[in-house]
Coordinates of C-alpha atoms and ligand atoms in Angstrom, one line a residue:
M239 CA 0.0 0.0 0.0
L240 CA 2.7 2.5 1.1
K241 CA 6.4 2.2 0.0
V242 CA 8.9 4.7 1.2
Q243 CA 12.3 4.4 -0.6
N244 CA 15.6 6.0 0.4
I245 CA 14.1 9.3 1.6
S246 CA 16.5 12.0 2.6
G247 CA 15.7 15.7 3.0
G248 CA 15.2 18.6 5.3
Y249 CA 14.5 22.3 5.5
G250 CA 16.7 24.5 3.3
S251 CA 20.3 23.2 3.7
T252 CA 19.6 21.5 7.0
P253 CA 19.3 17.7 6.5
I254 CA 16.8 16.1 8.8
L255 CA 15.9 12.7 7.2
S256 CA 18.6 10.4 6.1
N257 CA 18.0 7.4 3.8
I258 CA 14.6 6.2 5.2
S259 CA 13.0 3.1 3.6
F260 CA 10.1 1.0 4.8
E261 CA 6.8 -0.4 3.6
V262 CA 3.3 -0.7 5.1
E263 CA 0.9 -3.4 3.9
K264 CA -2.7 -2.7 3.2
G265 CA -4.8 -3.1 6.4
K266 CA -1.9 -2.6 8.8
M267 CA -1.1 0.2 11.3
L268 CA 2.4 1.5 11.6
G269 CA 3.4 3.6 14.6
I270 CA 6.3 6.1 14.3
L271 CA 8.2 6.6 17.5
G272 CA 11.3 8.6 18.4
P273 CA 12.5 11.5 20.6
N274 CA 11.5 15.2 20.0
G275 CA 13.0 16.6 16.9
C276 CA 14.1 13.3 15.4
G277 CA 12.1 14.0 12.2
K278 CA 8.8 12.1 12.7
S279 CA 6.5 15.0 11.5
T280 CA 9.0 15.8 8.7
L281 CA 8.7 12.2 7.5
L282 CA 4.9 12.4 7.5
K283 CA 5.1 15.7 5.5
V284 CA 7.2 13.9 2.9
I285 CA 4.9 10.9 2.7
S286 CA 1.9 13.1 2.3
G287 CA 3.6 15.1 -0.4
I288 CA 3.5 18.4 1.6
M289 CA 7.3 18.5 1.5
K290 CA 9.6 17.3 -1.3
P291 CA 12.5 15.1 -0.3
S292 CA 16.0 15.9 -1.7
T293 CA 16.3 12.2 -2.7
G294 CA 14.0 9.2 -2.6
T295 CA 10.5 8.2 -3.6
V296 CA 7.1 7.6 -2.0
Y297 CA 4.7 5.1 -3.7
V298 CA 1.1 4.7 -2.8
D299 CA -0.6 1.7 -4.4
G300 CA 2.4 1.2 -6.6
K301 CA 2.3 4.8 -8.1
E302 CA 4.6 7.7 -7.1
I303 CA 2.7 10.3 -5.2
K304 CA 3.9 13.0 -7.6
D305 CA 2.0 11.2 -10.4
Y306 CA -1.3 11.7 -8.6
S307 CA -3.4 14.9 -9.0
P308 CA -4.0 16.6 -5.6
K309 CA -7.6 15.4 -5.6
Q310 CA -6.7 11.8 -6.6
L311 CA -4.2 11.8 -3.8
A312 CA -6.7 13.1 -1.3
K313 CA -9.0 10.3 -2.2
K314 CA -6.2 7.8 -1.5
M315 CA -4.7 9.5 1.5
T316 CA -5.9 11.6 4.4
V317 CA -3.5 13.6 6.5
L318 CA -4.2 14.7 10.1
P319 CA -1.4 17.1 11.2
Q320 CA -0.6 18.0 14.8
L321 CA -3.4 20.2 16.2
H322 CA -2.2 23.8 16.8
A323 CA -4.2 26.4 18.7
T324 CA -6.0 28.4 16.0
A325 CA -9.3 30.2 16.0
F326 CA -11.6 28.4 13.6
S327 CA -14.9 30.1 12.8
N328 CA -16.8 27.1 11.3
T329 CA -19.4 24.8 12.8
V330 CA -18.4 21.3 13.7
R331 CA -20.6 19.9 10.9
D332 CA -19.0 22.2 8.3
T333 CA -15.5 21.3 9.5
V334 CA -16.2 17.6 9.2
S335 CA -17.9 18.1 5.8
L336 CA -14.6 19.6 4.5
G337 CA -13.3 16.0 4.5
R338 CA -15.6 15.3 1.6
Y339 CA -14.0 17.8 -0.8
P340 CA -12.0 15.3 -2.8
H341 CA -15.4 13.6 -3.6
Q342 CA -17.0 16.9 -4.9
S343 CA -17.0 18.1 -8.4
G344 CA -18.2 21.7 -7.5
F345 CA -17.8 22.5 -3.9
F346 CA -21.0 21.5 -2.0
S347 CA -22.9 21.7 -5.3
S348 CA -22.9 18.0 -5.7
W349 CA -23.6 16.9 -2.1
K350 CA -24.8 13.4 -2.3
T351 CA -26.4 10.9 0.1
E352 CA -23.1 9.1 0.4
D353 CA -21.4 12.4 1.5
E354 CA -24.1 13.0 4.1
K355 CA -23.7 9.4 5.3
A356 CA -19.9 9.7 5.6
V357 CA -20.1 12.9 7.6
V358 CA -22.8 11.7 10.0
N359 CA -21.0 8.3 10.4
A360 CA -17.7 10.1 11.1
M361 CA -19.3 12.4 13.7
E362 CA -21.0 9.5 15.4
Q363 CA -17.9 7.4 15.5
T364 CA -15.9 10.1 17.1
G365 CA -18.7 11.2 19.5
V366 CA -18.9 14.8 18.1
R367 CA -22.4 14.7 16.6
K368 CA -23.8 16.3 19.7
F369 CA -21.8 19.4 19.0
E370 CA -22.5 19.5 15.2
K371 CA -24.0 23.0 15.3
A372 CA -21.4 24.4 17.7
Q373 CA -18.6 26.7 16.5
L374 CA -15.3 24.9 16.6
E375 CA -13.5 27.6 18.5
Y376 CA -15.8 27.1 21.5
L377 CA -14.8 23.5 21.9
S378 CA -12.1 22.2 24.2
G379 CA -8.7 21.1 22.7
G380 CA -9.7 17.4 23.0
E381 CA -13.1 18.0 21.4
Q382 CA -11.5 19.9 18.5
Q383 CA -9.1 17.0 18.1
R384 CA -12.0 14.6 17.7
V385 CA -13.7 16.9 15.2
F386 CA -10.5 16.8 13.0
I387 CA -10.4 13.0 13.4
A388 CA -14.0 13.0 12.2
Q389 CA -13.0 15.2 9.2
A390 CA -10.2 12.7 8.3
L391 CA -12.6 9.7 8.6
A392 CA -15.2 11.5 6.5
Q393 CA -12.6 11.6 3.7
C394 CA -13.0 7.8 3.4
S395 CA -9.5 7.3 1.9
S396 CA -7.6 4.0 2.3
L397 CA -4.5 5.5 3.9
L398 CA -4.6 7.6 7.0
L399 CA -1.5 9.6 8.1
L400 CA -1.9 10.8 11.7
D401 CA 0.4 13.0 13.8
E402 CA -0.1 12.3 17.5
P403 CA -3.9 11.7 17.1
T404 CA -4.5 11.3 20.8
N405 CA -2.7 14.5 21.8
H406 CA -5.1 16.5 24.0
L407 CA -7.4 13.5 24.6
D408 CA -8.3 12.1 28.1
I409 CA -7.8 8.3 28.5
A410 CA -11.4 7.4 27.7
H411 CA -11.2 9.4 24.4
Q412 CA -7.7 8.1 23.6
K413 CA -9.2 4.6 23.9
Q414 CA -12.4 5.4 22.0
I415 CA -10.5 7.0 19.0
L416 CA -7.8 4.4 18.8
D417 CA -10.3 1.5 19.2
M418 CA -12.3 3.0 16.4
I419 CA -9.3 3.5 14.1
R420 CA -8.1 0.0 14.9
K421 CA -11.6 -1.4 14.0
E422 CA -11.4 0.4 10.6
V423 CA -7.9 -1.2 10.1
T424 CA -9.1 -4.7 11.0
N425 CA -12.6 -4.7 9.5
H426 CA -12.2 -2.4 6.5
D427 CA -8.5 -2.7 5.5
L428 CA -7.7 0.9 6.3
T429 CA -3.9 1.5 6.3
V430 CA -2.6 3.8 9.0
V431 CA 0.7 5.5 9.7
S432 CA 0.7 7.4 12.9
V433 CA 3.2 9.3 15.0
F434 CA 3.0 8.6 18.7
H435 CA 4.7 10.0 21.7
D436 CA 3.0 7.5 24.0
I437 CA 5.1 4.3 23.5
N438 CA 2.5 2.2 25.3
L439 CA -0.4 3.3 23.0
A440 CA 1.7 2.6 20.0
S441 CA 2.6 -0.8 21.3
L442 CA -1.0 -1.6 22.0
Y443 CA -2.6 -0.5 18.8
C444 CA 0.1 -0.8 16.1
D445 CA 1.0 -3.9 14.1
E446 CA 4.5 -2.6 13.6
I447 CA 6.7 0.2 15.0
L448 CA 9.2 2.3 13.2
L449 CA 11.6 3.7 15.8
M450 CA 13.5 6.8 14.6
E451 CA 16.7 8.4 15.8
D452 CA 18.4 11.5 14.4
G453 CA 16.4 11.4 11.1
K454 CA 17.2 7.7 10.6
V455 CA 15.4 4.4 11.1
R456 CA 16.8 2.8 14.2
A457 CA 14.5 -0.2 14.1
K458 CA 11.3 -1.5 12.5
G459 CA 9.2 -4.5 13.4
V460 CA 6.5 -5.9 15.6
P461 CA 6.2 -4.1 19.0
H462 CA 8.0 -6.8 21.1
E463 CA 10.9 -6.8 18.7
V464 CA 11.4 -3.0 18.7
L465 CA 10.3 -2.0 22.2
I466 CA 13.3 -3.6 24.0
D467 CA 14.5 -1.9 27.2
D468 CA 18.1 -1.2 26.1
Q469 CA 17.1 0.1 22.7
I470 CA 14.4 2.5 24.1
M471 CA 16.8 3.7 26.9
D472 CA 19.5 4.3 24.3
V473 CA 17.2 6.2 21.9
Y474 CA 15.3 8.3 24.4
K475 CA 18.1 8.7 26.9
A476 CA 15.8 7.8 29.8
R477 CA 15.7 4.9 32.3
I478 CA 12.7 2.7 31.6
S479 CA 11.6 -0.9 32.1
M480 CA 9.4 -2.9 29.8
Q481 CA 6.6 -5.1 31.4
A482 CA 4.0 -7.4 30.1
H483 CA 0.5 -6.0 29.5
P484 CA -2.1 -7.8 31.6
E485 CA -4.4 -8.7 28.6
Q486 CA -2.4 -8.3 25.4
P487 CA 0.9 -9.7 24.2
K488 CA 2.1 -6.0 23.8
P489 CA 5.0 -4.7 25.9
Q490 CA 4.3 -1.7 28.1
M491 CA 6.9 0.8 29.3
T492 CA 7.3 2.2 32.7
I493 CA 9.6 5.2 33.5
L494 CA 12.2 4.5 36.2
P495 CA 12.6 7.7 38.1
D496 CA 15.9 8.7 39.8
L497 CA 14.3 9.6 43.2
N498 CA 16.8 10.3 46.0
E499 CA 14.6 8.8 48.7
L500 CA 15.0 5.3 47.1
A501 CA 18.7 5.5 48.1
K502 CA 18.1 5.6 51.9
E503 CA 19.0 2.4 53.6
K504 CA 15.9 0.4 54.5
V505 CA 16.1 -2.9 56.4
I506 CA 13.5 -5.4 57.7
T507 CA 14.3 -7.4 60.9
V508 CA 12.3 -9.8 63.1
E509 CA 11.4 -6.6 65.1
N510 CA 9.0 -5.8 62.2
I511 CA 7.1 -9.0 62.9
K512 CA 4.3 -8.8 65.5
I513 CA 2.2 -11.8 66.6
T514 CA -1.3 -11.2 68.0
D515 CA -4.1 -13.8 68.8
E516 CA -5.6 -13.1 65.3
Y517 CA -2.7 -12.7 63.0
V518 CA 1.1 -12.6 62.3
E519 CA 1.9 -9.2 60.9
C520 CA 4.9 -7.8 59.2
K521 CA 4.7 -4.0 59.1
S522 CA 7.3 -2.0 57.2
A523 CA 7.8 1.7 57.0
F524 CA 8.3 1.4 53.3
P525 CA 6.9 -0.8 50.5
L526 CA 8.6 -4.0 49.5
R527 CA 8.4 -5.7 46.1
V528 CA 6.4 -8.8 46.6
L529 CA 5.5 -11.9 44.6
S530 CA 2.9 -14.1 46.3
S531 CA 0.1 -16.6 46.0
A532 CA -1.7 -14.9 48.9
V533 CA -5.5 -14.7 49.3
H534 CA -5.5 -10.9 49.1
N535 CA -3.3 -9.1 46.6
A536 CA -1.6 -12.1 45.0
G537 CA 0.8 -11.6 42.2
L538 CA 3.5 -9.1 41.8
G539 CA 3.3 -5.7 43.5
W540 CA 4.6 -3.3 46.1
Y541 CA 3.2 -3.6 49.7
S542 CA 4.1 -2.5 53.2
N543 CA 2.1 -4.9 55.3
F544 CA 1.8 -8.7 55.2
I545 CA -0.7 -10.6 57.4
N546 CA -1.2 -14.3 58.0
R547 CA -4.6 -14.4 59.7
T548 CA -5.9 -17.3 61.8
V549 CA -9.5 -18.3 61.0
Q550 CA -11.8 -20.9 62.6
Q551 CA -11.8 -24.3 61.0
D552 CA -15.5 -23.8 59.9
Y553 CA -14.6 -20.6 58.0
N554 CA -16.8 -20.2 54.9
I555 CA -14.3 -20.5 52.2
Y556 CA -16.7 -19.6 49.4
Q557 CA -16.6 -15.8 50.0
V558 CA -13.1 -15.6 51.0
K559 CA -12.0 -12.6 49.0
E560 CA -14.9 -10.3 50.0
E561 CA -14.7 -11.4 53.6
F562 CA -11.0 -10.9 53.8
L563 CA -11.2 -7.4 52.3
Q564 CA -13.9 -6.5 54.9
Y565 CA -11.7 -7.9 57.6
L566 CA -8.7 -5.8 56.5
I567 CA -10.8 -2.6 56.5
E568 CA -12.3 -3.3 59.9
E569 CA -8.8 -4.0 61.4
G570 CA -7.4 -0.8 60.0
F571 CA -5.1 -2.3 57.3
S572 CA -4.9 -0.5 53.9
P573 CA -6.4 -3.0 51.4
T574 CA -4.2 -1.7 48.7
N575 CA -1.0 -1.9 50.8
T576 CA -1.5 -5.3 52.4
V577 CA -0.9 -8.9 51.3
G578 CA -3.1 -11.3 53.2
M579 CA -3.0 -15.0 53.8
M580 CA -5.1 -17.2 56.1
T581 CA -4.6 -20.4 58.1
A582 CA -6.4 -22.4 60.7
V583 CA -3.2 -22.8 62.6
H584 CA -3.0 -20.6 65.8
T585 CA -0.7 -17.7 65.5
K586 CA 1.3 -18.9 68.6
N587 CA 2.5 -21.7 66.4
A588 CA 4.1 -19.5 63.9
I589 CA 7.8 -19.9 63.4
V590 CA 9.8 -16.7 62.7
K591 CA 13.5 -16.9 62.0
Q592 CA 16.2 -14.5 60.9
Y593 CA 19.2 -15.6 58.9
E594 CA 22.3 -13.6 58.2
A595 CA 23.9 -13.8 54.8
P596 CA 26.8 -12.0 53.0
F597 CA 24.4 -9.6 51.2
G598 CA 22.2 -8.9 54.3
S599 CA 19.6 -10.8 56.3
V600 CA 16.5 -12.9 55.4
I601 CA 13.4 -13.3 57.6
V602 CA 11.3 -16.5 57.3
M603 CA 7.9 -17.0 58.7
V604 CA 6.0 -20.4 58.5
T605 CA 2.7 -21.7 59.8
A606 CA 2.1 -25.4 59.0
G607 CA -1.2 -27.1 59.1
I608 CA -0.7 -30.6 57.6
G609 CA -4.1 -32.2 58.3
N610 CA -4.8 -32.1 54.6
A611 CA -1.3 -32.9 53.2
I612 CA -1.2 -34.3 49.7
D613 CA 1.2 -35.9 47.3
V614 CA 0.9 -33.6 44.3
S615 CA 1.7 -36.5 41.9
R616 CA -1.4 -38.3 43.2
S617 CA -3.8 -35.4 43.5
Y618 CA -5.7 -36.7 40.4
D619 CA -7.1 -39.5 42.7
R620 CA -8.8 -37.0 45.0
D621 CA -12.1 -35.0 45.1
N622 CA -11.9 -31.3 44.5
K623 CA -13.1 -30.3 48.0
N624 CA -11.0 -27.9 50.1
H625 CA -10.2 -29.2 53.6
V626 CA -8.6 -27.3 56.4
G627 CA -4.8 -27.5 56.5
T628 CA -2.4 -25.0 54.9
I629 CA 1.3 -24.2 55.0
N630 CA 1.9 -20.5 54.7
T631 CA 5.4 -19.2 54.1
W632 CA 6.9 -15.8 54.0
V633 CA 10.5 -15.1 52.8
I634 CA 11.6 -11.5 53.3
V635 CA 14.9 -10.6 51.7
N636 CA 17.0 -7.6 52.6
G637 CA 18.4 -7.3 49.1
K638 CA 17.6 -6.4 45.5
L639 CA 16.1 -9.3 43.4
S640 CA 15.6 -9.5 39.7
D641 CA 12.3 -10.9 38.4
E642 CA 13.9 -14.2 37.7
A643 CA 15.4 -14.3 41.3
F644 CA 11.8 -13.8 42.6
V645 CA 10.6 -16.8 40.6
Q646 CA 13.6 -18.9 41.4
G647 CA 13.3 -17.9 45.1
M648 CA 9.7 -19.3 45.0
M649 CA 11.0 -22.5 43.5
T650 CA 13.8 -22.8 46.0
A651 CA 11.3 -22.2 48.9
T652 CA 8.8 -24.7 47.5
E653 CA 11.5 -27.4 47.2
A654 CA 12.7 -26.6 50.8
K655 CA 9.1 -26.9 52.1
T656 CA 8.7 -30.3 50.4
K657 CA 12.0 -31.5 51.8
A658 CA 10.7 -30.5 55.3
L659 CA 7.6 -32.6 54.7
H660 CA 9.7 -35.6 53.7
H661 CA 12.1 -35.1 56.6
E662 CA 9.1 -35.1 59.0
K663 CA 7.5 -38.1 57.1
V664 CA 4.2 -36.3 56.4
Y665 CA 2.0 -38.6 54.4
D666 CA -0.9 -38.1 52.0
T667 CA -3.5 -40.2 53.9
I668 CA -5.4 -41.1 50.8
S669 CA -2.6 -42.2 48.4
N670 CA -0.5 -43.3 51.4
T671 CA 2.5 -41.8 49.7
M672 CA 4.8 -39.0 51.0
A673 CA 3.2 -35.6 50.9
T674 CA 4.6 -32.7 49.0
G675 CA 2.4 -29.9 50.4
T676 CA -1.3 -29.1 50.9
P677 CA -3.8 -28.0 48.3
T678 CA -4.0 -24.5 49.6
D679 CA -0.4 -23.5 50.5
S680 CA 0.5 -19.8 50.1
L681 CA 4.0 -18.5 49.5
L682 CA 5.3 -14.9 49.6
I683 CA 8.7 -13.7 48.6
A684 CA 9.4 -10.0 49.4
A685 CA 12.5 -7.9 48.9
T686 CA 13.5 -4.5 50.1
Q687 CA 15.1 -3.9 46.7
Q688 CA 17.9 -2.1 48.5
G689 CA 21.6 -3.1 48.6
E690 CA 23.2 -5.9 46.6
Y691 CA 21.5 -6.8 43.3
M692 CA 20.9 -10.5 42.9
Q693 CA 20.2 -11.8 39.4
Y694 CA 19.4 -15.4 40.5
G695 CA 17.7 -17.1 43.4
G696 CA 18.3 -20.8 42.8
P697 CA 19.7 -23.2 45.4
I698 CA 23.4 -22.4 45.0
T699 CA 23.1 -18.6 45.0
E700 CA 23.8 -16.7 48.2
V701 CA 20.1 -15.8 48.6
G702 CA 18.9 -19.3 47.5
K703 CA 21.1 -21.0 50.1
V704 CA 19.5 -18.9 52.9
I705 CA 16.0 -19.5 51.5
G706 CA 16.6 -23.2 51.2
R707 CA 17.9 -23.6 54.7
G708 CA 15.5 -21.1 56.3
V709 CA 12.3 -22.5 54.8
F710 CA 13.4 -26.0 55.5
E711 CA 14.2 -25.4 59.2
A712 CA 11.2 -23.2 59.9
T713 CA 8.8 -25.7 58.2
V714 CA 10.3 -28.6 60.2
E715 CA 9.7 -26.7 63.4
A716 CA 6.2 -25.6 62.4
I717 CA 5.3 -29.2 61.6
Q718 CA 6.7 -30.5 64.9
I719 CA 4.6 -27.9 66.8
Y720 CA 1.5 -28.8 64.9
R721 CA 2.1 -32.5 65.7
R722 CA 2.5 -31.7 69.4
G723 CA -1.3 -31.1 69.2
A724 CA -1.1 -27.3 69.4
L725 CA -3.7 -26.8 66.6
Q726 CA -6.6 -24.7 68.0
Ligands
LIG1524 N1 9.6 24.4 9.0 C1 10.8 24.1 9.5 N2 11.9 24.8 9.2 C2 13.1 24.5 9.7 N3 13.3 23.5 10.5 C3 12.2 22.7 10.9 C4 10.9 23.0 10.4 N4 10.1 22.1 11.0 C5 10.8 21.3 11.8 N5 12.1 21.7 11.7 C6 13.3 21.0 12.4 O1 13.4 19.7 11.9 C7 13.7 18.8 13.0 C8 12.7 17.7 13.0 O2 11.4 18.2 13.3 P1 10.1 17.3 13.4 O3 9.0 18.2 13.6 O4 10.1 16.5 12.2 O5 10.5 16.4 14.6 P2 9.5 15.4 15.4 O6 10.3 14.1 15.5 O7 8.2 15.4 14.8 O8 9.5 16.2 16.8 P3 8.4 16.2 18.0 O9 8.4 14.9 18.6 O10 8.9 17.3 18.9 O11 7.1 16.6 17.3 C9 13.7 19.6 14.3 O12 15.1 19.9 14.6 C10 13.0 20.9 13.9 O13 13.5 22.0 14.6

């Protein structure tokens, strides 16, 4: 659909673009990214024919753009430049109707049903029909932007060139406009080339990304191939981290700020752990990075409080999440800053230990109810009912863990727990084989993210050695206490 070949050019004698080549297939959306001043808008001007390159060629549908008449080209291609504050004295409807000019023979003299349909449809899609009689100059920046998007859509061309289309729009309208453009791409084979400043929106909505740097193409490809931490940090000269999107296989970027307060030394010790009749609590003055399978706030996040709450054996497990949230609120815990587990084991049977390591200390907390212990390799033989009996484990590391160290730390802790069950000869009473855990065990790995950086958390790393030993010893002790009949 669009082929850009060896484009170089600039303003006067100042070169801006240098040997740019790429293609966009029909029905695809390409996002152009790059730092301020790298030449994104200049490239759009060359593609649209507004600016002549010093060398190179732009083809649309196999034909050079210079071989199209302006009207023919406007039927093929619509350009939405960056919105600048200007006073427009036109109504919204008239502004959108201007998009139909390539389809007119004499201006407005040949207004047809299909023109009317295109204008109304574009106003409805962009949510501006309610303003159709209003003067454009009285609309907000975001509303004006939507009117210009409607004008571009009313043109009904097969190639849309957009320069920061969501500039000025709030998140609901960013989503509405981009969802709508995406739908046109997917359902009606519209081809889109759009400049973005928001890397995350470009990643979410575009099939491919063209990353520019100093007037050149630094990379082009599908979002996960182009939006790589090191490459983005190098091009934008900013510290960032790429994370997985919760619903789509599209990487999302987070800025990593250089905040001084992060540098202050922060340490967790056994003094931070308090045991009441109702729960074991770890209260920190600062948030820790946590990966857990807890009841409340499972997954990866930052939290300052962890609680392991004792409940009665007849606790109604069907409304656990709602009830736990209510409990946290009543007890004065911040639901968004607390990770919560529950157990039928009395808090007085919790084992809390501190281990010193070369990088700092590690705190381990375990409560072990083994009345429902199972052999995971034989769980297919069981019913699906939940019974009382859970092993809850916390591992709190005074150190800085990578994502893989968090996951490896969980594996190391799980293996240590299973080894403790074997050491204590805990059996699955149904299969009559050695148990490996219980069906409802919870595990939490937390790290202060201060001090020594640890890339790995497996059994022979410094942190893995402490996790392995600590979880094993604490779980053995917790099982022995349980067996002494201390369960309430
Ligand atoms: N009309 C002009 N005359 C002279 N120089 C210009 C003109 N327009 C842009 N430039 C220069 O060309 C370079 C590229 O500008 P361009 O607008 O293409 O960058 P951009 O990547 O779109 O930037 P931004 O992200 O800030 O919108 C900049 O150094 C800019 O100052």
